[in-house]
Short mmCIF file of C-alpha atoms in Angstrom, two decimals:
data_model
loop_
_atom_site.label_atom_id
_atom_site.label_comp_id
_atom_site.label_asym_id
_atom_site.label_seq_id
_atom_site.Cartn_x
_atom_site.Cartn_y
_atom_site.Cartn_z
CA ASP B 1 -13.53 -34.56 57.93
CA VAL B 2 -13.65 -35.07 54.11
CA GLU B 3 -10.81 -33.52 51.74
CA THR B 4 -12.23 -30.15 50.16
CA SER B 5 -9.14 -29.58 46.42
CA ILE B 6 -9.30 -26.15 44.59
CA ASP B 7 -9.20 -26.32 40.74
CA VAL B 8 -7.95 -23.59 39.17
CA VAL B 9 -5.72 -22.47 36.21
CA ASP B 10 -1.83 -21.32 37.75
CA THR B 11 -1.77 -17.89 36.24
CA ILE B 12 -4.88 -15.89 34.13
CA GLU B 13 -4.44 -12.59 31.98
CA VAL B 14 -6.28 -9.13 31.99
CA ASN B 15 -5.86 -6.18 30.25
CA LEU B 16 -5.49 -3.20 31.40
CA THR B 17 -9.27 -1.52 32.34
CA GLU B 18 -11.78 -4.84 31.32
CA THR B 19 -12.43 -7.90 32.96
CA GLY B 20 -11.95 -11.15 32.94
CA SER B 21 -12.92 -14.30 35.55
CA ILE B 22 -10.83 -16.69 37.68
CA VAL B 23 -12.94 -19.78 36.89
CA ALA B 24 -12.12 -21.81 40.13
CA LYS B 25 -14.15 -24.78 41.13
CA LEU B 26 -14.76 -27.24 44.51
CA ASN B 27 -14.58 -30.03 45.40
CA PRO B 28 -16.42 -31.90 46.40
CA GLN B 29 -18.97 -28.69 45.07
CA GLU B 30 -21.28 -28.45 48.03
CA ALA B 31 -19.06 -28.20 50.18
CA GLY B 32 -19.45 -24.49 50.95
CA LYS B 33 -18.56 -21.45 49.65
CA LEU B 34 -14.85 -20.43 47.84
CA ARG B 35 -13.74 -16.61 48.32
CA PHE B 36 -10.70 -14.35 47.17
CA ILE B 37 -8.71 -12.63 49.28
CA ASP B 38 -5.09 -11.53 49.81
CA TYR B 39 -4.50 -9.43 46.79
CA ASP B 40 -2.81 -6.38 45.88
CA THR B 41 -6.30 -4.29 45.50
CA THR B 42 -4.17 -0.78 43.47
CA ILE B 43 -3.52 -4.07 41.14
CA ILE B 44 -7.15 -6.18 40.94
CA SER B 45 -9.78 -5.75 41.89
CA VAL B 46 -11.99 -9.27 42.85
CA ASP B 47 -15.87 -9.22 43.63
CA THR B 48 -17.37 -12.60 45.27
CA ASN B 49 -17.79 -14.39 42.38
CA GLY B 50 -14.19 -14.35 40.64
CA LYS B 51 -14.69 -11.60 38.11
CA VAL B 52 -11.70 -9.89 37.90
CA THR B 53 -10.88 -5.91 36.64
CA GLY B 54 -7.59 -4.82 35.81
CA LEU B 55 -7.03 -1.58 37.58
CA LYS B 56 -2.63 -1.41 37.13
CA LEU B 57 -1.24 -2.10 35.01
CA GLY B 58 1.38 -5.61 37.15
CA SER B 59 0.36 -8.87 37.92
CA THR B 60 -0.66 -10.19 42.22
CA LYS B 61 -2.41 -13.27 43.25
CA VAL B 62 -5.32 -14.44 44.60
CA THR B 63 -6.12 -16.45 47.37
CA ILE B 64 -8.36 -19.15 46.57
CA SER B 65 -10.63 -19.63 49.67
CA PHE B 66 -12.65 -22.56 50.96
CA LYS B 67 -12.36 -22.12 54.92
CA GLY B 68 -13.50 -24.92 56.17
CA GLU B 69 -17.17 -25.90 57.18
CA GLY B 70 -19.51 -28.77 58.99
CA LYS B 71 -17.60 -32.06 57.76
CA TYR B 72 -15.96 -30.53 55.00
CA ARG B 73 -11.60 -29.85 55.46
CA ALA B 74 -10.49 -25.60 54.76
CA SER B 75 -8.42 -25.70 51.68
CA ASN B 76 -6.66 -22.57 49.31
CA LYS B 77 -5.34 -22.20 46.21
CA THR B 78 -2.78 -19.36 44.59
CA VAL B 79 -3.53 -17.64 40.97
CA THR B 80 -1.41 -15.08 39.84
CA VAL B 81 -3.20 -12.14 37.81
CA ILE B 82 -1.08 -10.25 35.03
CA VAL B 83 -3.10 -7.24 33.93
CA LYS B 84 -1.21 -6.38 30.99
CA ASP B 85 -1.03 -3.03 28.79
CA VAL B 86 -3.46 -3.74 24.80
CA GLU B 87 -1.49 -4.60 22.15
CA THR B 88 -1.68 -2.04 19.29
CA ARG B 89 -1.21 -2.78 15.29
CA ILE B 90 -0.82 -0.17 12.84
CA ASP B 91 -2.40 -1.43 9.17
CA ALA B 92 -1.19 -0.11 5.77
CA ASP B 93 0.63 -0.71 2.69
CA ASP B 94 5.08 -1.74 3.40
CA SER B 95 5.47 0.70 0.12
CA ILE B 96 3.72 3.25 -2.24
CA GLU B 97 4.48 4.68 -5.43
CA VAL B 98 3.03 8.97 -5.95
CA ASN B 99 3.98 11.21 -9.77
CA LEU B 100 6.29 14.16 -9.12
CA THR B 101 3.91 17.10 -7.67
CA GLU B 102 0.18 14.77 -8.06
CA THR B 103 -0.54 13.66 -4.55
CA GLU B 104 -1.73 10.60 -2.25
CA SER B 105 -2.87 8.62 0.77
CA ILE B 106 -1.01 6.71 3.03
CA VAL B 107 -4.12 4.35 4.40
CA ALA B 108 -3.64 3.32 7.58
CA LYS B 109 -5.86 2.21 10.25
CA LEU B 110 -4.81 1.33 14.29
CA ASN B 111 -6.37 -1.76 15.27
CA PRO B 112 -8.30 -1.92 17.69
CA GLN B 113 -9.39 1.62 16.61
CA GLU B 114 -10.98 3.16 18.99
CA ALA B 115 -7.21 3.35 21.42
CA GLY B 116 -6.06 6.66 19.87
CA LYS B 117 -4.23 9.55 16.76
CA LEU B 118 -2.27 8.42 14.58
CA TYR B 119 1.41 10.09 13.83
CA PHE B 120 2.74 10.70 10.53
CA ASN B 121 6.23 11.78 9.63
CA THR B 122 9.15 11.66 6.85
CA ASN B 123 12.50 11.26 6.57
CA ASP B 124 12.86 13.52 4.07
CA ASN B 125 11.09 16.65 3.55
CA ASP B 126 12.93 17.24 0.04
CA ILE B 127 11.27 14.86 -1.88
CA ILE B 128 7.98 14.36 -0.38
CA SER B 129 5.50 16.60 2.08
CA LEU B 130 2.93 15.63 4.41
CA ASP B 131 -0.17 16.19 6.40
CA GLU B 132 -1.68 14.99 9.59
CA LYS B 133 -3.57 13.04 8.42
CA GLY B 134 -1.20 11.15 5.91
CA ASN B 135 -1.64 12.77 2.49
CA ILE B 136 1.55 13.28 1.40
CA LYS B 137 2.88 15.63 -2.72
CA GLY B 138 5.57 14.69 -4.37
CA ILE B 139 8.47 16.86 -4.73
CA LYS B 140 11.42 15.19 -5.96
CA VAL B 141 12.31 11.81 -7.64
CA GLY B 142 13.42 9.84 -5.05
CA THR B 143 12.22 7.60 -2.41
CA ALA B 144 11.21 8.77 1.45
CA THR B 145 10.41 6.68 4.47
CA VAL B 146 7.30 7.68 6.20
CA THR B 147 7.67 6.29 10.34
CA ILE B 148 3.21 6.17 11.61
CA THR B 149 2.67 5.97 14.91
CA PHE B 150 0.60 5.14 17.55
CA ASN B 151 1.33 6.79 21.41
CA ALA B 152 0.84 4.27 23.96
CA ASN B 153 -1.94 6.07 26.19
CA GLY B 154 -3.09 4.51 29.08
CA LYS B 155 -4.44 0.87 28.55
CA TYR B 156 -3.38 0.42 25.00
CA ARG B 157 0.21 -0.36 24.03
CA ALA B 158 2.82 1.69 21.26
CA SER B 159 3.40 0.62 18.17
CA ASN B 160 4.55 2.34 15.21
CA LYS B 161 4.77 0.87 10.87
CA THR B 162 7.29 1.70 7.97
CA VAL B 163 6.10 3.19 4.96
CA THR B 164 7.89 3.42 1.58
CA VAL B 165 7.75 6.59 -0.60
CA THR B 166 8.45 6.55 -4.17
CA VAL B 167 8.07 9.42 -6.46
CA SER B 168 8.36 9.23 -9.98
CA ASP B 169 8.86 10.35 -13.03
CA VAL B 170 5.06 10.66 -14.84
CA VAL B 171 4.96 7.87 -17.60
CA THR B 172 4.36 9.39 -21.17
CA GLU B 173 3.75 7.36 -24.16
CA ILE B 174 4.37 7.28 -28.01
CA SER B 175 1.16 6.13 -29.71
CA VAL B 176 1.72 5.50 -34.07
CA ASP B 177 -0.79 4.05 -36.17
CA GLY B 178 2.06 2.12 -37.26
CA ASP B 179 5.00 1.24 -36.90
CA ASN B 180 5.60 0.79 -40.41
CA VAL B 181 5.09 2.62 -44.26
CA GLU B 182 5.24 2.36 -47.01
CA LEU B 183 5.68 4.99 -50.11
CA VAL B 184 5.38 5.61 -53.05
CA TYR B 185 8.64 7.82 -54.90
CA GLY B 186 6.60 11.61 -54.73
CA ASP B 187 3.72 10.04 -52.55
CA GLN B 188 3.09 12.61 -48.48
CA THR B 189 1.31 11.16 -45.65
CA ASN B 190 1.37 12.13 -41.77
CA ILE B 191 3.39 9.73 -38.55
CA ASN B 192 0.09 10.24 -37.39
CA ALA B 193 1.44 10.16 -33.62
CA THR B 194 0.04 10.42 -30.05
CA LEU B 195 1.50 11.19 -26.93
CA THR B 196 0.41 10.18 -23.50
CA PRO B 197 -0.18 12.02 -21.72
CA GLY B 198 -2.03 14.50 -23.74
CA GLU B 199 -0.66 17.31 -21.82
CA ALA B 200 2.61 16.32 -21.22
CA GLY B 201 4.78 18.63 -24.39
CA LYS B 202 5.21 18.22 -27.59
CA LEU B 203 7.03 16.38 -29.81
CA SER B 204 9.97 16.04 -32.18
CA TYR B 205 10.33 14.55 -35.80
CA SER B 206 13.52 14.05 -37.28
CA THR B 207 14.74 10.85 -39.94
CA ASN B 208 17.86 9.35 -40.45
CA ASP B 209 18.30 9.93 -44.49
CA SER B 210 16.16 12.74 -45.43
CA SER B 211 17.64 12.21 -48.74
CA VAL B 212 14.90 9.44 -49.08
CA VAL B 213 12.07 11.06 -46.28
CA THR B 214 11.98 14.44 -45.77
CA VAL B 215 9.63 15.25 -41.86
CA ASP B 216 9.02 18.26 -40.97
CA GLN B 217 7.25 19.23 -37.00
CA ASN B 218 4.02 18.45 -37.76
CA GLY B 219 4.75 14.89 -38.67
CA ASN B 220 4.03 15.87 -42.39
CA ILE B 221 6.50 13.34 -43.96
CA LYS B 222 7.82 13.14 -48.87
CA ALA B 223 9.13 10.23 -49.86
CA VAL B 224 11.81 11.35 -51.98
CA LYS B 225 13.54 8.97 -53.75
CA PRO B 226 13.16 4.92 -52.97
CA GLY B 227 15.46 4.13 -50.28
CA LYS B 228 14.37 2.19 -46.91
CA ALA B 229 14.28 5.05 -43.68
CA THR B 230 13.84 5.65 -40.49
CA ILE B 231 11.54 8.30 -38.29
CA THR B 232 11.60 8.53 -34.96
CA ILE B 233 8.85 10.71 -32.70
CA THR B 234 11.31 12.44 -29.53
CA TYR B 235 9.41 13.46 -26.65
CA ASN B 236 12.33 15.25 -24.48
CA GLY B 237 10.31 15.35 -21.41
CA GLU B 238 9.34 18.13 -19.31
CA GLY B 239 8.56 19.42 -15.80
CA LYS B 240 7.05 16.01 -13.80
CA TYR B 241 6.61 13.88 -17.65
CA LYS B 242 9.34 11.51 -18.51
CA SER B 243 11.25 11.94 -21.60
CA SER B 244 9.74 8.90 -24.20
CA ASN B 245 10.83 8.33 -27.57
CA LYS B 246 9.14 5.74 -30.88
CA THR B 247 10.53 5.21 -34.23
CA VAL B 248 8.72 4.33 -37.51
CA ALA B 249 10.39 2.40 -40.49
CA VAL B 250 9.98 3.80 -44.14
CA ASN B 251 10.19 2.08 -47.26
CA VAL B 252 9.79 4.07 -50.46
CA LEU B 253 8.78 2.37 -53.38
CA HIS B 254 10.12 2.69 -56.98
CA ALA B 255 6.92 4.05 -59.29
CA PRO B 256 5.21 1.79 -60.72
CA SER B 257 6.42 1.99 -64.56
CA SER B 258 3.60 3.00 -67.53
CA ILE B 259 3.05 1.99 -71.43
CA VAL B 260 1.78 5.25 -73.56
CA ILE B 261 0.42 3.29 -77.08
CA ALA B 262 -0.65 6.01 -79.19
CA ASP B 263 -3.84 6.78 -80.27
CA ASN B 264 -3.72 5.96 -84.55
CA LEU B 265 -1.36 2.86 -83.38
CA ASP B 266 -3.65 -0.37 -84.01
CA MET B 267 -3.12 -3.27 -82.17
CA GLU B 268 -3.79 -6.96 -82.49
CA ILE B 269 -3.99 -9.34 -79.88
CA ARG B 270 -3.27 -13.32 -80.58
#
């Protein structure tokens, strides 16, 4: 008799409800046909070509058999088939920032997408509000955690992802035409200060030396006497807007001296 052998890997994996193949080779190939027998039919199904379908999570051994034919001796080999659930992954940023009273969305993607639905939960409803679609709104300054969850459903494995949400005040900024202003005694001008964002509120003005420069609450300054002073422009913060300030240095110069020449005075310049 001619001895035969079967080449096949020891283990194969197949996802639940999906298919794979037991690739087995009989040596010599012309000896005959292989059969796939003696496996748990509740875990897998196997057709005559070695195509495997996962029916239930678990593992089973499959016997690959050549029963012998003519001059060829019988042989067999076993392979372990493992049926597993499909691993899932949630893709999302690790952190997100949202301004107080404003809204942002957590963009989360489940892979594979067809696996099912994502669920959003937060550990702190005092800091943010959160809807079922991952839209968040800043309620109070602070940090909260959002957990995104996919629950196992049949062939797909459960997974989760956490996102840190930071709720902040809206940053404000005061800009001016120049950080330094030079005036002559008696001059008047305006600071021309602008608050960004403009809807945040109103600016206030103060001087550290009103004997040199005075300023009103519209930013109008007047040079009182020669010297140096600092104008401070302040936004005190309101609601969701963060406070800010800006300083402008003012230098008041002496008025230039003038010479008065009488009309009837004749002068000769040499």
